[in-house]
CSV table of C-alpha atoms in Angstrom, one decimal:
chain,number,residue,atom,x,y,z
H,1,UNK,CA,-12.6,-3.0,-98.5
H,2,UNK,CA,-9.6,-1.2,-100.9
H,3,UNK,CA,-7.7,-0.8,-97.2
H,4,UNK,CA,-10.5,1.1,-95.0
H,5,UNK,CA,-10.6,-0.5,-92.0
H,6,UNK,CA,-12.8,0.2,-88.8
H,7,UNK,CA,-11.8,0.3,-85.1
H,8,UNK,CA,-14.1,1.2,-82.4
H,9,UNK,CA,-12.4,1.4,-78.9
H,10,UNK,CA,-13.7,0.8,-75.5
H,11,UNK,CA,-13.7,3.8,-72.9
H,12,UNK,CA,-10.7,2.6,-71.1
H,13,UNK,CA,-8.8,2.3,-74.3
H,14,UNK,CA,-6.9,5.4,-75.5
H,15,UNK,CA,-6.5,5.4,-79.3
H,16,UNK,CA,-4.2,7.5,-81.4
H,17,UNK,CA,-4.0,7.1,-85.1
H,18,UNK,CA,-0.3,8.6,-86.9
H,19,UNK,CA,-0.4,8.9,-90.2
H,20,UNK,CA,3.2,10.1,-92.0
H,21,UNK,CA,4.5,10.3,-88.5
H,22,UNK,CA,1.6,12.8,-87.4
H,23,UNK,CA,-1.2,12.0,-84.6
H,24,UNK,CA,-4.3,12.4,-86.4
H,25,UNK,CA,-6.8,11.7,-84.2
H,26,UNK,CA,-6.7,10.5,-80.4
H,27,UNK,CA,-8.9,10.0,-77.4
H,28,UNK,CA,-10.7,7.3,-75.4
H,29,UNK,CA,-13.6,5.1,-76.7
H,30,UNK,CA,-12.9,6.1,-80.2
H,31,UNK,CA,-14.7,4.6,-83.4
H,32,UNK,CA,-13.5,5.5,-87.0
H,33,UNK,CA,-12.7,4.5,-90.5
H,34,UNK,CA,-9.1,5.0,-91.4
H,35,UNK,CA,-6.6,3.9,-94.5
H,36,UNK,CA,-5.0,1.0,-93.2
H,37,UNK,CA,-1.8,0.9,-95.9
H,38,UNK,CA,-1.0,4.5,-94.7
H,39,UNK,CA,-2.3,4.6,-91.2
H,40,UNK,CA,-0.7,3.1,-87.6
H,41,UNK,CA,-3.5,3.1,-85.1
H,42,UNK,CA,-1.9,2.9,-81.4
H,43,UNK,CA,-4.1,1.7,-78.2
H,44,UNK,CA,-2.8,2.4,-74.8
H,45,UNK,CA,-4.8,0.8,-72.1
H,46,UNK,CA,-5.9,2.8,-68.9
H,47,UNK,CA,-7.7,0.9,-67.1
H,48,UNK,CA,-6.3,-0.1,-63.9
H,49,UNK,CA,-4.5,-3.2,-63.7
H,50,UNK,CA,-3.4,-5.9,-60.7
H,51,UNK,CA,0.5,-7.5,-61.3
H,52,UNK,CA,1.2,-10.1,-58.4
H,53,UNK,CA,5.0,-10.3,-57.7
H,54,UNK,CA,7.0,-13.1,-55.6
H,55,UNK,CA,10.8,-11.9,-55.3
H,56,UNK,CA,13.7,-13.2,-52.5
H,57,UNK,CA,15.4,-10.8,-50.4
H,58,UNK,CA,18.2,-11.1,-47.6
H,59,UNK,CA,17.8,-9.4,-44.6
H,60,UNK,CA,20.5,-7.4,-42.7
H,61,UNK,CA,21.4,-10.5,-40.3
H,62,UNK,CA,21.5,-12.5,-43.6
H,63,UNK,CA,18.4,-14.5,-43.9
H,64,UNK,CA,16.7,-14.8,-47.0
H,65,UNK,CA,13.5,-14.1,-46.8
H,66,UNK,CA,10.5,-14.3,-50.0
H,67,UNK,CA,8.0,-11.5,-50.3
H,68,UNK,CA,5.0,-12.0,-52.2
H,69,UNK,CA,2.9,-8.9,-53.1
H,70,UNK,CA,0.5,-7.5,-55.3
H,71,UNK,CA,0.9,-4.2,-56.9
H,72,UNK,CA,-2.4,-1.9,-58.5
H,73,UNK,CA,-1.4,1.1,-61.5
H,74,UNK,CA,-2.4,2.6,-64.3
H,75,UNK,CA,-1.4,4.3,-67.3
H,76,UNK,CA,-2.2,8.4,-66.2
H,77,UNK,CA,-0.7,10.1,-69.1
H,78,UNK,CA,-1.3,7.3,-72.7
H,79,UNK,CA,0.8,9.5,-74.9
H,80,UNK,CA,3.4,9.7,-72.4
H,81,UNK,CA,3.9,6.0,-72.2
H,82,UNK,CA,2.7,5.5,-76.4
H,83,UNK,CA,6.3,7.7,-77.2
H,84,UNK,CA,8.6,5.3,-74.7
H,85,UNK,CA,6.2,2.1,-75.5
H,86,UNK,CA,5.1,0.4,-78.7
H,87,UNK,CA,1.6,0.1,-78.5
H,88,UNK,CA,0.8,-0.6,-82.2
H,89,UNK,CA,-1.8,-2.9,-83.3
H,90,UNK,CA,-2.4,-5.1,-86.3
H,91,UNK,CA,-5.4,-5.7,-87.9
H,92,UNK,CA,-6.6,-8.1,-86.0
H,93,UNK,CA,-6.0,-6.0,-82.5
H,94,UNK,CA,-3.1,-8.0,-81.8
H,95,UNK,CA,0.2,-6.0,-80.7
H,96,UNK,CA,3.0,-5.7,-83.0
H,97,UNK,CA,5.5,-5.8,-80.0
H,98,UNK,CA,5.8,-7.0,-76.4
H,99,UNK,CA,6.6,-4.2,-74.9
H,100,UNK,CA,2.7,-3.5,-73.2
H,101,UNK,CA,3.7,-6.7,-71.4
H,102,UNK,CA,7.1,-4.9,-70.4
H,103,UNK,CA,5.4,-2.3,-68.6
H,104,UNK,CA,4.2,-4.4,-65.8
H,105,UNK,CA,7.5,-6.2,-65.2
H,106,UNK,CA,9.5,-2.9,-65.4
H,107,UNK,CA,7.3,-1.4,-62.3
H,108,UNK,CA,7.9,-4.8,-60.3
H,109,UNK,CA,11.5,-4.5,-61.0
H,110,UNK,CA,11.3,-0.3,-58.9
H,111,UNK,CA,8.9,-2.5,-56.6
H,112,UNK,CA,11.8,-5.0,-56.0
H,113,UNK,CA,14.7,-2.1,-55.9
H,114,UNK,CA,12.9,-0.6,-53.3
H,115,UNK,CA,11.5,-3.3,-51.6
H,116,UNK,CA,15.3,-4.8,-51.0
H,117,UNK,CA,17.1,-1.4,-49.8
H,118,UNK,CA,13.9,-1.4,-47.3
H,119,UNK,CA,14.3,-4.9,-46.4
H,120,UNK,CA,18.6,-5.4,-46.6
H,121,UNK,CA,18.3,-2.2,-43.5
H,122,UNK,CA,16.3,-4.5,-41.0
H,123,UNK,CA,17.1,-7.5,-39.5
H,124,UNK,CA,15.0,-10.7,-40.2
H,125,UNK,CA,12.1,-10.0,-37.1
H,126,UNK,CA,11.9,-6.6,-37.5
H,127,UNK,CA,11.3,-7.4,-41.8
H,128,UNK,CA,8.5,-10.5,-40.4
H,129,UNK,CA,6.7,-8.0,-38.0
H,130,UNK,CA,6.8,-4.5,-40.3
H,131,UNK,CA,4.3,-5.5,-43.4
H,132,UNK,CA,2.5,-2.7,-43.0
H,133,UNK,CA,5.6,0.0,-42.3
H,134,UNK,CA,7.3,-1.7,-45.2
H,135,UNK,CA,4.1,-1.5,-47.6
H,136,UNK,CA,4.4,2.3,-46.7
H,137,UNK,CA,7.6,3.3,-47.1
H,138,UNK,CA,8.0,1.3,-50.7
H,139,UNK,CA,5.1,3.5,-51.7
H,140,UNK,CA,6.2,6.4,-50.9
H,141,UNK,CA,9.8,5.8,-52.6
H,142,UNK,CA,7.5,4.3,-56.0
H,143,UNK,CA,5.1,7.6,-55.8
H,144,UNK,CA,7.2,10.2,-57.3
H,145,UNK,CA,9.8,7.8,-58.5
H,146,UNK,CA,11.4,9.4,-62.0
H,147,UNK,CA,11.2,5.9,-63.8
H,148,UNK,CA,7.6,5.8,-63.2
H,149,UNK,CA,6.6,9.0,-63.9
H,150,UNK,CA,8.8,9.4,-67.0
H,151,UNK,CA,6.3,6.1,-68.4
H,152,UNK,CA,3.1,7.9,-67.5
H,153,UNK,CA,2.2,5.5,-65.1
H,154,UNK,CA,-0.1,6.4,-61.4
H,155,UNK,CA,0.9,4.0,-58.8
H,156,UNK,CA,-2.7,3.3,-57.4
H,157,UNK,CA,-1.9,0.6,-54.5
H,158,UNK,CA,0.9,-1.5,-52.7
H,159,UNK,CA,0.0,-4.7,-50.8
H,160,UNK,CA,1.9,-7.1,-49.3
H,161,UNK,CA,0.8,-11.0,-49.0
H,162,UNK,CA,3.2,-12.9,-47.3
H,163,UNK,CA,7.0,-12.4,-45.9
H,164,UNK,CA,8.3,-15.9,-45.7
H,165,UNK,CA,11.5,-16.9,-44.5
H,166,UNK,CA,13.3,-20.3,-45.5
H,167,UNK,CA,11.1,-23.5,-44.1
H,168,UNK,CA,14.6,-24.2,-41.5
H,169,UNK,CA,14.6,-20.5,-40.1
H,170,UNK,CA,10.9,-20.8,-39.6
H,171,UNK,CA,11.0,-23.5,-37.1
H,172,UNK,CA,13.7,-22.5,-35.2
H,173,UNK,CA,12.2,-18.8,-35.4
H,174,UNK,CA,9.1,-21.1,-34.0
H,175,UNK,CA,10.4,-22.8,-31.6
H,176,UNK,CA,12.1,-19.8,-30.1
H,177,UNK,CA,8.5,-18.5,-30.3
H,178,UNK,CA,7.2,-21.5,-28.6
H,179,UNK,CA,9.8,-21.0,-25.9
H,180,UNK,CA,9.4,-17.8,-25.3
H,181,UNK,CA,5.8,-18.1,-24.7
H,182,UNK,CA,6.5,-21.6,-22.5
H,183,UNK,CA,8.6,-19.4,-20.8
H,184,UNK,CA,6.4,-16.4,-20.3
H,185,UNK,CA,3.6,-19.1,-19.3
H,186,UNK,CA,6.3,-20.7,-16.6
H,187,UNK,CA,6.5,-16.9,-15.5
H,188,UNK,CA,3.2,-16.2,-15.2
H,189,UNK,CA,2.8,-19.4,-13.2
H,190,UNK,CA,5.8,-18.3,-10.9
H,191,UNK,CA,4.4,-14.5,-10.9
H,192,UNK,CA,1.1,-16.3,-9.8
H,193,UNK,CA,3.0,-18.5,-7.1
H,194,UNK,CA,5.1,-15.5,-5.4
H,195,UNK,CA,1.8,-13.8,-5.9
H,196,UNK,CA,0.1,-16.6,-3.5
H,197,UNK,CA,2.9,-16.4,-1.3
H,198,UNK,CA,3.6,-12.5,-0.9
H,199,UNK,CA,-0.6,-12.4,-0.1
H,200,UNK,CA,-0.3,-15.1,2.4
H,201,UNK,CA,3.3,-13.4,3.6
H,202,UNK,CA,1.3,-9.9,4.2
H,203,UNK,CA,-1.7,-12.1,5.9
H,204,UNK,CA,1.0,-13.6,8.3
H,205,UNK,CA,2.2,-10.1,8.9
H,206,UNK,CA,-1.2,-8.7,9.4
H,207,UNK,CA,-2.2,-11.6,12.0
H,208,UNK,CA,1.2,-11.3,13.7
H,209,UNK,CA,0.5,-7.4,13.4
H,210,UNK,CA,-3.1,-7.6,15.0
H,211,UNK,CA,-1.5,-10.4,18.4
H,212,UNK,CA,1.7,-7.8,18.7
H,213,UNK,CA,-0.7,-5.2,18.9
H,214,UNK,CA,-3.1,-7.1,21.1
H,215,UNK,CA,-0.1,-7.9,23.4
H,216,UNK,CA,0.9,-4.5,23.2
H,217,UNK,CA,-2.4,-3.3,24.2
H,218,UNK,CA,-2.4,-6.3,27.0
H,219,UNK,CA,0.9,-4.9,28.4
H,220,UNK,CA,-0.1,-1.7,28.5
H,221,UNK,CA,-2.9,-2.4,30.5
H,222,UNK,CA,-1.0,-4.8,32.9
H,223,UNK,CA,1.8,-2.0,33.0
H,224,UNK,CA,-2.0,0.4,33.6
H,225,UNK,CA,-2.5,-2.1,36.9
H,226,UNK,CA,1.0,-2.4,37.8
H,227,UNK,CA,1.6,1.6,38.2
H,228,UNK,CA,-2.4,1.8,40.0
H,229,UNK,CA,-0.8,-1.0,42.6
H,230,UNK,CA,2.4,0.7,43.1
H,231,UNK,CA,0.3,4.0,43.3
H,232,UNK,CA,-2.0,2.4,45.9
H,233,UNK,CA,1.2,0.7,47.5
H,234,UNK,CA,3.0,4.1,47.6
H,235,UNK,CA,-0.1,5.1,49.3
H,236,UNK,CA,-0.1,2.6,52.0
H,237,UNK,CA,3.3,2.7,52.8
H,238,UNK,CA,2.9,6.5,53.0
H,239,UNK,CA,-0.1,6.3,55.4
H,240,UNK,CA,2.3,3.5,57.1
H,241,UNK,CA,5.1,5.8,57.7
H,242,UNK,CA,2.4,8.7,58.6
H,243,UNK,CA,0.7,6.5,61.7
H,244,UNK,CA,4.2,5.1,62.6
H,245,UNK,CA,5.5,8.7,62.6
H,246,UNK,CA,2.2,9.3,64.1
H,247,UNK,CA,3.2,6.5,66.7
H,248,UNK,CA,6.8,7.6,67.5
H,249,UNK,CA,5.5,11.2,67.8
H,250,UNK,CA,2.9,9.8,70.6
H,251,UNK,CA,5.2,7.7,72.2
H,252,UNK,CA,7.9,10.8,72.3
H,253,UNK,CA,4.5,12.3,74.2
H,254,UNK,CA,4.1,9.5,76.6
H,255,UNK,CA,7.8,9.0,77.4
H,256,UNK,CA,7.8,12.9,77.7
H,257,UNK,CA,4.8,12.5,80.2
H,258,UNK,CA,6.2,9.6,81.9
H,259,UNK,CA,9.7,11.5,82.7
H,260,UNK,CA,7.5,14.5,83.6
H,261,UNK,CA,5.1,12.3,85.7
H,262,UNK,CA,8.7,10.7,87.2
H,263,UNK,CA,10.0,14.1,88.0
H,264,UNK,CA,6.8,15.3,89.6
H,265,UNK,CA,6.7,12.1,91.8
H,266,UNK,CA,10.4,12.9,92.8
H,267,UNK,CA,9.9,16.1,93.7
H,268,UNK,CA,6.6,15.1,95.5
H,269,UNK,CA,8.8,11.9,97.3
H,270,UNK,CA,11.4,14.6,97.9
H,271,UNK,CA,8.6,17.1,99.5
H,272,UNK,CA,7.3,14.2,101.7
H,273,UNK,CA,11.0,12.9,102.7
H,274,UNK,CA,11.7,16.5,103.8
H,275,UNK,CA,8.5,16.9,106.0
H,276,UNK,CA,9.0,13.6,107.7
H,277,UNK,CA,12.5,14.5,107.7
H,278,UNK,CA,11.6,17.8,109.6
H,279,UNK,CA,8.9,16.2,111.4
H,280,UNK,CA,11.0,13.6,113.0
H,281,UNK,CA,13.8,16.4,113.6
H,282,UNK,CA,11.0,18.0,115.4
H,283,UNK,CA,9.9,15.2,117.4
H,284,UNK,CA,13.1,13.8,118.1
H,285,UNK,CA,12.9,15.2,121.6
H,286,UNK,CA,9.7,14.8,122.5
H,287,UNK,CA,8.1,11.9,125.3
H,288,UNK,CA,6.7,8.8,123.5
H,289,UNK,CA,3.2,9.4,125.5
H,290,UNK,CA,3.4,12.7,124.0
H,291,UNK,CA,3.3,11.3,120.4
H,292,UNK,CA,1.5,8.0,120.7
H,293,UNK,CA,-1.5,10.8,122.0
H,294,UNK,CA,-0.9,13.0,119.0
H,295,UNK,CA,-1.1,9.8,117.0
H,296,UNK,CA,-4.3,9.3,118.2
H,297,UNK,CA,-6.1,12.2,117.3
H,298,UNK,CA,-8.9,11.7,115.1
H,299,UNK,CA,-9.1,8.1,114.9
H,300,UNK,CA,-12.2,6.2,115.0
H,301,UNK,CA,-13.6,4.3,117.7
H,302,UNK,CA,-12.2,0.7,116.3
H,303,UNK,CA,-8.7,1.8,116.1
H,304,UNK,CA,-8.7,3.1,119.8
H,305,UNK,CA,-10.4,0.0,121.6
H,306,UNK,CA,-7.2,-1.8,118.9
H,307,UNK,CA,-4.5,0.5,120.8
H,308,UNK,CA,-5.7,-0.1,123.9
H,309,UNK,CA,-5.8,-4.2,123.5
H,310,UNK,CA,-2.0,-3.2,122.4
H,311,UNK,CA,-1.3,-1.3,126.1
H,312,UNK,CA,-2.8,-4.5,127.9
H,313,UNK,CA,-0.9,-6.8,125.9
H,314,UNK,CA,1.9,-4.7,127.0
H,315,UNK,CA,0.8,-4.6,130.3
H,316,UNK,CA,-0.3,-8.0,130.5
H,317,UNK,CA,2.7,-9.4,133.6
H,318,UNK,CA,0.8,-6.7,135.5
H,319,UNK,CA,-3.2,-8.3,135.0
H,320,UNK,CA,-4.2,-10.7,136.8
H,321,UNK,CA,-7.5,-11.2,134.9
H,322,UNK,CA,-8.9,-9.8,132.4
H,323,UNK,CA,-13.0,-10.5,131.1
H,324,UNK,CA,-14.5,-9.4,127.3
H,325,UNK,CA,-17.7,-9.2,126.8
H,326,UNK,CA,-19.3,-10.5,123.5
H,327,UNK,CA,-21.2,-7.1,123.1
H,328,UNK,CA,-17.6,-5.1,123.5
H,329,UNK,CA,-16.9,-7.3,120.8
H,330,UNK,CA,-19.2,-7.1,118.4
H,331,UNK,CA,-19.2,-3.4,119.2
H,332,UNK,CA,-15.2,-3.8,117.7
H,333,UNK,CA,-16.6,-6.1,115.2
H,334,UNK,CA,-18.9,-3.9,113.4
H,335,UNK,CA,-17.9,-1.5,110.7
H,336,UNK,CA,-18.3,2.2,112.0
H,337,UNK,CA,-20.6,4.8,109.9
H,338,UNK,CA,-18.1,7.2,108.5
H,339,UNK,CA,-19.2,10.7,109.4
């Protein structure tokens, strides 16, 4: 009506209204009447706000790879970005320019600047398996960045969905994969078999361990017997050459005895040679009568009836006849008490 208008703002809408190129009024969640033919009303938006961006890179071994993100801001300081931005609406609400939808495409093109001097330093695996390093360090870059600050803008998250490399360096990136791991699983089959074998080698060991052992033990204890024979052999032979020493020392003793016995009966034959031997000097001279009387002397009754049976044999041209008796006989017959 006659060019007064009303607005009335939400709370996450900061409005400024110029009028002859001076800021009237501003804040969030405003509602006024104002002169539209001599009025410019400005609403910069502060809520927080989601842009999705999908963007190809090349990695530092050359493969291109796509990154697909999603990046959370806001606007922190609305005046800031209402001098650099034309945030001007119409009367219907509708913006006079495009540049609100410039904002968001500006802070994906620092998102992409940084994204690719992150991405161009790192080969195509390390890129694939650093999301979350990579989400960091593009943050901290875009934080203090003089771009975003300079449009009054608070960088309020980073995320990335999905680092994809080209369909063809996928497979074979796969298949390598798949190898490796059909490779690691052969391992681990051949770990398991030398595992088998090196516990069944160290079983052999231990039971050829345990019988050397045992016929160590079994030597030892024939070795034990052998040394308690030879001891006991030792022993024997010892005691042998004791009694045969014992033996020759006896028989020393009896020849000793013998050859003393042998000189003793010398010397006695000698004695007895010499006495006959002066005896018969003595009686060299004398009448047989003489000794055949000697002779005589102190023999038994027996042996003199015998010597005279001798004289009358002698004598026996000079008998005519001579008559025994049978008592004279058995007087000669009879063994004479010894008295």
């Amino acid at each position: 009506m006659l060019g007064f208008r009303f607005i009335k703002t939400q709370p996450t809408q900061y409005v400024i209204q110029y009028k002859n190129g001076r800021a009237l009024r501003d804040g969030a969640g405003l509602a006024f009447w104002y002169f539209a033919p001599s009025s410019s009303i400005v609403v910069v938006p502060t809520a927080s706000r989601n842009e999705p961006f999908i963007f190809p890179e090349v990695t530092a071994d050359f493969q291109e790879v796509t990154i697909q993100g999603q990046i959370t801001y806001r606007i922190a300081d609305p005046r800031r970005t209402s001098t650099l931005l034309d945030f001007t609406i119409d009367s219907r609400g509708n913006y006079l320019s495009e540049d609100p939808e410039k904002l968001s495409q500006r802070l994906i093109d620092q998102v992409q600047v940084a994204m690719r001097a992150e991405v161009q330093a790192l080969p195509l695996k390390d890129v694939l398996a650093s999301g979350e390093a990579l989400v960091a360090r593009v943050a901290g870059l875009l934080e203090h960045h003089p771009t975003i600050e300079a449009l009054g803008l608070e960088l309020l998250g980073l995320s990335l969905l999905a680092v994809k490399p080209k369909p063809e360096t996928a497979k074979a990136l796969e298949a390598e994969a798949r190898e490796a791991l059909l490779r690691r699983s052969d391992e681990a089959i051949y770990a398991r078999r030398n595992a088998a074998v090196e516990q069944e080698r160290v079983i052999k060991e231990n039971e050829l361990s345990t019988e050397i052992a045992v016929e160590h033990k079994k030597r030892q204890v024939r070795e034990a017997a052998m040394e308690a024979e030879r001891v006991v052999q030792e022993r024997r032979l010892q005691i042998m050459r004791e009694e045969m020493t014992g033996k020759i020392g006896l028989e020393e003793q009896n020849k000793a005895l013998v050859a003393l016995a042998t000189a003793n009966a010398r010397e006695e034959a000698d004695a007895k040679a010499y006495g006959l031997s002066a005896m018969m000097k003595s009686f060299g001279g004398a009448d047989p009568k003489l000794l055949q009387a000697l002779a005589s002397v102190g023999m038994d009754t027996g042996q003199l009836m015998a010597l005279a049976f001798r004289d009358l044999a002698d004598n026996a041209t000079k008998i005519g006849q001579l008559n025994v008796t049978p008592d004279l006989l058995r007087e000669m017959m009879q063994p004479q008490e010894v008295h």
